[in-house]
Amino acid sequence: MPDEVIDCRGQRCPLPVIAAARRMPEVPVGTVVRVLADDPAAAVDIPAWCRMRGQEFLGSVDGPDGPAYDVRRTH
Amino acid sequence: MSASPVYLDAATAAPTHPVARQALLAALDDGWADPGKLYTQARRARQLLDAAREATALTLGVRADEVSFTPSGTTAAHGAVLGGLAGRRRVGSTLVHSAIEHSAVLHAAERHVGAGGTATEVPVDRLGRLDLTAWSTAVRAPGVALAALITASHEVGTVQPVAEAAAACADAGVPLYVDAAQSVGRVPLPAGWSVLTASAHKWGGPPGVGVLAVRKGTRWESPWPADERESGRTPGVVNLPAVVAAAASLRAAAADAAAEATRLAALVDRVRERVAAEVPDVEVVGDPVLRLPHLVTFSCLYVDGEALLHALDRRGFAVSSGSSCTSSTLRPSHVLEAMGVLSHGNVRVSLHRETTEADVERFLTELPGIVAGLRAEAGVVGL
Ligand SMILES: Cc1ncc(COP(=O)(O)O)c(C=O)c1O
């Protein structure tokens, strides 16, 4: 379960990734942030961002709010 | 003062080769008649068409009667896929293809699936290279009529293991179709295929000429309404002046290919190194070694691909992008998606015979400032 949710629905690439990148340093290490994003590029770019930044990509979920991506702050 | 133009999108269309221009002008005067008719003007046209076919066959390493000229690389790809499936419909109705085929192949696959056939997509790794184990399993499955593999990625340049993929196909008794649009006229062709397609505007020929080569003994059946021209493989009158120009420029490009590949590969190496070193937060994608000599792709974190293309265009640089915001469907490139690499802020640079070292230097000098400017505007510096 995510500790918090950021809603990026309706935003186009690269805005959801930027929103995740902005939020990450503000949350404690270990926090799971869920990014809601309906832009199809998010499915590629959020995991790629995690890889480039050394954060943990936990996976995607397709819930009632549309596609969502869970990221854990690891450092 | 506006910047002088630097065209870096040869993978879409290479600038017209001077030999193509010359041949086109000559053939407009000499090759306008219908080569199928029985009078003097038609015989002249027939001679030109035969010569173009022979020259093209020689470059491709096939027989002249195995080569047909189509109205584009796209129609050649459609014909290759649908004709290869039609020819083996008694064996089965499965098409195996890589996840990184050109949209022409994927759209033909969609048509096939829409008509009740099946398609098996084989993944690639992070560098954009075919998963050979998955490919071998897929082509061995029962009911596979045809396998399709691009020789080298048009989006990221990674050269595919065609020889190994062809061996797996041969073991399974499945014909292999290769989309060689980015390889023909630039690099040696792989062996082991049954059907090959190419596109003249990728090597400096005119746009609107494709090549479809079907090896003898291949069970291929035209998917189009009947027409006797071009060995019955593609309907309609050929654009003979353009075909003559395509063949002449292919011969010229192939003659220079080895030297050009060496020259351009060094420039591509420089782009790969300098972009990685001088643009922060950039992912240079594709295989660093097993790749096309003329094409390099990278993605800039937090940058909007469309804004980047426009900013580069304002500075005179013409490049392509696989970012979703630059596509009409607003989906990221299926190639970048299949590789799992960053899709936004994506730029594909592709070089050609007129590209100079100075062009590449100017691009490399200006790019870091352009990216930094866009990041500053978007407020993403330091993220
Ligand atoms: C790999 C590949 N296949 C097929 C095509 C289609 O060729 P054409 O532009 O002649 O329709 C292209 C060009 O876009 C290509 O790069």
CSV table of N, CA and C in Angstrom, one decimal, chain B residues 274-376:
chain,number,residue,atom,x,y,z
B,274,ARG,N,30.1,12.4,-26.4
B,274,ARG,CA,30.0,13.8,-26.0
B,274,ARG,C,28.6,14.0,-25.4
B,275,VAL,N,27.6,13.5,-25.9
B,275,VAL,CA,26.2,13.7,-25.4
B,275,VAL,C,26.2,13.2,-23.9
B,276,ALA,N,26.7,11.9,-23.8
B,276,ALA,CA,26.7,11.3,-22.4
B,276,ALA,C,27.5,12.2,-21.5
B,277,ALA,N,28.7,12.7,-21.9
B,277,ALA,CA,29.6,13.5,-21.0
B,277,ALA,C,29.1,14.9,-20.8
B,278,GLU,N,28.4,15.5,-21.8
B,278,GLU,CA,28.2,17.0,-21.7
B,278,GLU,C,26.8,17.4,-21.5
B,279,VAL,N,25.9,16.4,-21.6
B,279,VAL,CA,24.5,16.7,-21.3
B,279,VAL,C,24.1,16.0,-20.0
B,280,PRO,N,23.8,16.7,-18.9
B,280,PRO,CA,23.5,15.9,-17.7
B,280,PRO,C,22.2,15.1,-17.8
B,281,ASP,N,22.1,14.0,-17.1
B,281,ASP,CA,20.8,13.2,-17.0
B,281,ASP,C,20.3,12.9,-18.4
B,282,VAL,N,21.2,12.2,-19.2
B,282,VAL,CA,20.8,11.8,-20.5
B,282,VAL,C,21.0,10.3,-20.6
B,283,GLU,N,20.2,9.6,-21.3
B,283,GLU,CA,20.3,8.2,-21.5
B,283,GLU,C,20.6,8.0,-23.0
B,284,VAL,N,21.8,7.6,-23.4
B,284,VAL,CA,22.1,7.2,-24.8
B,284,VAL,C,21.7,5.8,-24.9
B,285,VAL,N,20.8,5.5,-25.9
B,285,VAL,CA,20.2,4.2,-26.0
B,285,VAL,C,20.7,3.4,-27.2
B,286,GLY,N,20.4,2.2,-27.2
B,286,GLY,CA,20.8,1.3,-28.3
B,286,GLY,C,22.2,0.6,-28.0
B,287,ASP,N,22.5,-0.4,-28.7
B,287,ASP,CA,23.8,-1.1,-28.5
B,287,ASP,C,24.9,-0.2,-28.9
B,288,PRO,N,25.9,-0.1,-27.9
B,288,PRO,CA,27.1,0.8,-28.2
B,288,PRO,C,28.0,0.3,-29.3
B,289,VAL,N,28.0,-1.0,-29.6
B,289,VAL,CA,28.9,-1.6,-30.5
B,289,VAL,C,28.2,-2.2,-31.7
B,290,LEU,N,27.2,-3.1,-31.5
B,290,LEU,CA,26.5,-3.7,-32.6
B,290,LEU,C,25.4,-2.8,-33.1
B,291,ARG,N,25.8,-1.8,-33.9
B,291,ARG,CA,24.7,-0.9,-34.3
B,291,ARG,C,25.0,-0.4,-35.7
B,292,LEU,N,24.0,0.3,-36.2
B,292,LEU,CA,24.2,0.9,-37.5
B,292,LEU,C,25.2,2.0,-37.5
B,293,PRO,N,25.9,2.3,-38.6
B,293,PRO,CA,27.0,3.3,-38.5
B,293,PRO,C,26.5,4.7,-38.5
B,294,HIS,N,25.2,4.9,-38.8
B,294,HIS,CA,24.8,6.3,-39.1
B,294,HIS,C,23.7,6.9,-38.2
B,295,LEU,N,23.4,6.1,-37.1
B,295,LEU,CA,22.2,6.5,-36.3
B,295,LEU,C,22.5,6.4,-34.8
B,296,VAL,N,22.1,7.4,-34.1
B,296,VAL,CA,22.3,7.4,-32.7
B,296,VAL,C,21.1,8.1,-32.0
B,297,THR,N,20.7,7.5,-30.9
B,297,THR,CA,19.5,8.0,-30.2
B,297,THR,C,19.8,8.2,-28.7
B,298,PHE,N,19.2,9.3,-28.2
B,298,PHE,CA,19.3,9.5,-26.7
B,298,PHE,C,18.1,10.2,-26.2
B,299,SER,N,17.9,10.1,-24.9
B,299,SER,CA,16.7,10.7,-24.2
B,299,SER,C,17.2,11.6,-23.1
B,300,CYS,N,16.6,12.8,-23.0
B,300,CYS,CA,17.0,13.8,-22.0
B,300,CYS,C,15.9,13.8,-20.9
B,301,LEU,N,16.3,13.5,-19.7
B,301,LEU,CA,15.4,13.4,-18.6
B,301,LEU,C,14.7,14.8,-18.3
B,302,TYR,N,13.4,14.8,-18.1
B,302,TYR,CA,12.6,15.9,-17.7
B,302,TYR,C,12.4,16.9,-18.9
B,303,VAL,N,12.8,16.5,-20.1
B,303,VAL,CA,12.6,17.4,-21.2
B,303,VAL,C,11.5,16.9,-22.1
B,304,ASP,N,10.7,17.9,-22.6
B,304,ASP,CA,9.6,17.6,-23.5
B,304,ASP,C,10.2,17.4,-24.9
B,305,GLY,N,9.9,16.2,-25.5
B,305,GLY,CA,10.5,15.9,-26.8
B,305,GLY,C,10.1,16.9,-27.9
B,306,GLU,N,8.8,17.3,-27.9
B,306,GLU,CA,8.4,18.2,-28.9
B,306,GLU,C,9.1,19.6,-28.7
B,307,ALA,N,9.2,20.0,-27.5
B,307,ALA,CA,9.9,21.3,-27.3
B,307,ALA,C,11.3,21.2,-27.7
B,308,LEU,N,11.9,20.1,-27.5
B,308,LEU,CA,13.3,19.9,-27.9
B,308,LEU,C,13.5,19.9,-29.4
B,309,LEU,N,12.6,19.2,-30.1
B,309,LEU,CA,12.6,19.3,-31.6
B,309,LEU,C,12.5,20.7,-32.1
B,310,HIS,N,11.5,21.4,-31.5
B,310,HIS,CA,11.3,22.8,-32.0
B,310,HIS,C,12.6,23.7,-31.7
B,311,ALA,N,13.1,23.5,-30.5
B,311,ALA,CA,14.3,24.3,-30.1
B,311,ALA,C,15.5,24.0,-31.1
B,312,LEU,N,15.6,22.7,-31.4
B,312,LEU,CA,16.7,22.3,-32.3
B,312,LEU,C,16.4,22.9,-33.7
B,313,ASP,N,15.2,22.8,-34.1
B,313,ASP,CA,14.8,23.3,-35.4
B,313,ASP,C,15.1,24.8,-35.5
B,314,ARG,N,14.8,25.5,-34.4
B,314,ARG,CA,15.1,27.0,-34.5
B,314,ARG,C,16.6,27.3,-34.6
B,315,ARG,N,17.4,26.3,-34.2
B,315,ARG,CA,18.9,26.5,-34.4
B,315,ARG,C,19.3,25.8,-35.7
B,316,GLY,N,18.4,25.3,-36.5
B,316,GLY,CA,18.7,24.8,-37.8
B,316,GLY,C,18.9,23.3,-37.8
B,317,PHE,N,18.7,22.6,-36.7
B,317,PHE,CA,19.0,21.1,-36.7
B,317,PHE,C,17.7,20.4,-37.0
B,318,ALA,N,17.7,19.5,-37.9
B,318,ALA,CA,16.5,18.6,-38.2
B,318,ALA,C,16.8,17.2,-37.7
B,319,VAL,N,16.0,16.8,-36.7
B,319,VAL,CA,16.2,15.5,-36.1
B,319,VAL,C,14.8,14.9,-35.9
B,320,SER,N,14.8,13.6,-35.5
B,320,SER,CA,13.5,12.9,-35.3
B,320,SER,C,13.4,12.6,-33.8
B,321,SER,N,12.2,12.2,-33.3
B,321,SER,CA,12.0,11.9,-31.9
B,321,SER,C,11.0,10.7,-31.8
B,322,GLY,N,11.3,9.9,-30.8
B,322,GLY,CA,10.3,8.8,-30.5
B,322,GLY,C,9.4,9.1,-29.3
B,323,SER,N,9.5,10.4,-28.8
B,323,SER,CA,8.7,10.8,-27.7
B,323,SER,C,7.2,10.8,-28.1
B,324,SER,N,6.3,10.6,-27.1
B,324,SER,CA,4.9,10.5,-27.4
B,324,SER,C,4.3,11.8,-27.9
B,325,CYS,N,4.9,12.9,-27.3
B,325,CYS,CA,4.3,14.2,-27.7
B,325,CYS,C,4.6,14.6,-29.1
B,326,THR,N,5.5,13.9,-29.8
B,326,THR,CA,5.9,14.2,-31.2
B,326,THR,C,5.1,13.2,-32.1
B,327,SER,N,4.4,12.3,-31.6
B,327,SER,CA,3.7,11.3,-32.5
B,327,SER,C,2.2,11.7,-32.6
B,328,SER,N,1.6,11.4,-33.7
B,328,SER,CA,0.2,11.7,-33.9
B,328,SER,C,-0.7,10.9,-33.0
B,329,THR,N,-0.2,9.8,-32.5
B,329,THR,CA,-1.1,8.9,-31.6
B,329,THR,C,-0.9,9.3,-30.2
B,330,LEU,N,0.1,10.2,-29.9
B,330,LEU,CA,0.4,10.6,-28.5
B,330,LEU,C,0.8,9.4,-27.7
B,331,ARG,N,1.4,8.4,-28.3
B,331,ARG,CA,2.0,7.2,-27.6
B,331,ARG,C,3.5,7.3,-27.8
B,332,PRO,N,4.2,6.8,-26.8
B,332,PRO,CA,5.7,6.8,-27.0
B,332,PRO,C,6.0,5.7,-28.0
B,333,SER,N,7.2,5.9,-28.6
B,333,SER,CA,7.7,4.9,-29.6
B,333,SER,C,7.6,3.5,-29.0
B,334,HIS,N,7.0,2.6,-29.8
B,334,HIS,CA,6.9,1.2,-29.3
B,334,HIS,C,8.3,0.5,-29.1
B,335,VAL,N,9.3,1.1,-29.8
B,335,VAL,CA,10.7,0.6,-29.8
B,335,VAL,C,11.3,0.9,-28.4
B,336,LEU,N,11.2,2.2,-28.0
B,336,LEU,CA,11.7,2.6,-26.7
B,336,LEU,C,10.9,1.9,-25.6
B,337,GLU,N,9.6,1.8,-25.8
B,337,GLU,CA,8.8,1.1,-24.8
B,337,GLU,C,9.3,-0.4,-24.6
B,338,ALA,N,9.5,-1.1,-25.8
B,338,ALA,CA,9.9,-2.5,-25.7
B,338,ALA,C,11.3,-2.6,-25.0
B,339,MET,N,12.1,-1.6,-25.2
B,339,MET,CA,13.5,-1.6,-24.6
B,339,MET,C,13.4,-1.2,-23.1
B,340,GLY,N,12.3,-0.6,-22.7
B,340,GLY,CA,12.2,-0.1,-21.3
B,340,GLY,C,13.2,1.1,-21.0
B,341,VAL,N,13.4,1.9,-22.0
B,341,VAL,CA,14.3,3.1,-21.8
B,341,VAL,C,13.4,4.4,-21.8
B,342,LEU,N,14.0,5.4,-21.2
B,342,LEU,CA,13.3,6.7,-21.1
B,342,LEU,C,12.8,7.1,-22.5
B,343,SER,N,11.5,7.5,-22.6
B,343,SER,CA,10.9,7.8,-23.9
B,343,SER,C,10.7,9.3,-24.1
B,344,HIS,N,10.7,10.1,-23.0
B,344,HIS,CA,10.5,11.5,-23.2
B,344,HIS,C,11.9,12.2,-23.5
B,345,GLY,N,11.8,13.4,-24.0
B,345,GLY,CA,13.1,14.1,-24.4
B,345,GLY,C,13.9,13.3,-25.4
B,346,ASN,N,13.3,12.5,-26.2
B,346,ASN,CA,14.0,11.6,-27.1
B,346,ASN,C,14.4,12.3,-28.4
B,347,VAL,N,15.6,12.0,-28.8
B,347,VAL,CA,16.2,12.6,-30.1
B,347,VAL,C,16.9,11.4,-30.9
B,348,ARG,N,16.5,11.3,-32.1
B,348,ARG,CA,17.3,10.4,-33.0
B,348,ARG,C,18.0,11.3,-34.0
B,349,VAL,N,19.3,11.1,-34.1
B,349,VAL,CA,20.2,11.8,-35.0
B,349,VAL,C,20.7,10.7,-36.0
B,350,SER,N,20.5,11.0,-37.3
B,350,SER,CA,21.0,10.1,-38.3
B,350,SER,C,21.7,10.8,-39.4
B,351,LEU,N,22.8,10.3,-39.8
B,351,LEU,CA,23.8,11.0,-40.6
B,351,LEU,C,23.8,10.4,-42.1
B,352,HIS,N,24.4,11.1,-43.0
B,352,HIS,CA,24.3,10.8,-44.4
B,352,HIS,C,25.6,11.3,-45.1
B,353,ARG,N,25.7,11.0,-46.4
B,353,ARG,CA,26.9,11.3,-47.1
B,353,ARG,C,27.3,12.8,-47.1
B,354,GLU,N,26.3,13.7,-46.9
B,354,GLU,CA,26.6,15.1,-46.9
B,354,GLU,C,26.9,15.6,-45.5
B,355,THR,N,26.8,14.8,-44.5
B,355,THR,CA,27.0,15.2,-43.1
B,355,THR,C,28.5,15.4,-42.9
B,356,THR,N,28.9,16.6,-42.4
B,356,THR,CA,30.3,16.9,-42.2
B,356,THR,C,30.6,16.8,-40.7
B,357,GLU,N,31.9,16.7,-40.4
B,357,GLU,CA,32.4,16.7,-39.0
B,357,GLU,C,32.0,18.1,-38.4
B,358,ALA,N,32.0,19.1,-39.2
B,358,ALA,CA,31.7,20.5,-38.7
B,358,ALA,C,30.2,20.5,-38.3
B,359,ASP,N,29.3,19.8,-39.1
B,359,ASP,CA,27.9,19.8,-38.7
B,359,ASP,C,27.7,19.1,-37.3
B,360,VAL,N,28.4,18.0,-37.2
B,360,VAL,CA,28.2,17.2,-35.9
B,360,VAL,C,28.8,18.0,-34.8
B,361,GLU,N,29.9,18.7,-35.0
B,361,GLU,CA,30.5,19.6,-34.0
B,361,GLU,C,29.6,20.7,-33.5
B,362,ARG,N,29.0,21.3,-34.5
B,362,ARG,CA,28.0,22.4,-34.2
B,362,ARG,C,26.9,21.9,-33.4
B,363,PHE,N,26.4,20.7,-33.8
B,363,PHE,CA,25.3,20.1,-33.0
B,363,PHE,C,25.7,19.8,-31.6
B,364,LEU,N,26.9,19.2,-31.4
B,364,LEU,CA,27.4,18.9,-30.1
B,364,LEU,C,27.7,20.1,-29.2
B,365,THR,N,28.1,21.2,-29.9
B,365,THR,CA,28.4,22.4,-29.2
B,365,THR,C,27.1,23.1,-28.7
B,366,GLU,N,26.1,23.0,-29.5
B,366,GLU,CA,24.8,23.7,-29.1
B,366,GLU,C,23.9,22.9,-28.3
B,367,LEU,N,23.9,21.6,-28.4
B,367,LEU,CA,22.9,20.8,-27.7
B,367,LEU,C,22.9,21.0,-26.2
B,368,PRO,N,24.0,21.0,-25.5
B,368,PRO,CA,24.0,21.1,-24.0
B,368,PRO,C,23.2,22.4,-23.6
B,369,GLY,N,23.5,23.5,-24.3
B,369,GLY,CA,22.8,24.8,-23.9
B,369,GLY,C,21.3,24.7,-24.2
B,370,ILE,N,21.0,24.1,-25.3
B,370,ILE,CA,19.5,24.0,-25.7
B,370,ILE,C,18.8,23.2,-24.6
B,371,VAL,N,19.4,22.1,-24.2
B,371,VAL,CA,18.7,21.2,-23.2
B,371,VAL,C,18.7,22.0,-21.9
B,372,ALA,N,19.8,22.6,-21.5
B,372,ALA,CA,19.8,23.4,-20.3
B,372,ALA,C,18.7,24.5,-20.3
B,373,GLY,N,18.6,25.1,-21.4
B,373,GLY,CA,17.6,26.2,-21.5
B,373,GLY,C,16.2,25.7,-21.3
B,374,LEU,N,15.9,24.5,-21.9
B,374,LEU,CA,14.5,23.9,-21.8
B,374,LEU,C,14.3,23.5,-20.3
B,375,ARG,N,15.3,23.0,-19.7
B,375,ARG,CA,15.2,22.5,-18.3
B,375,ARG,C,15.0,23.7,-17.4
B,376,ALA,N,15.7,24.8,-17.7
B,376,ALA,CA,15.5,26.0,-16.9
B,376,ALA,C,14.1,26.6,-17.0
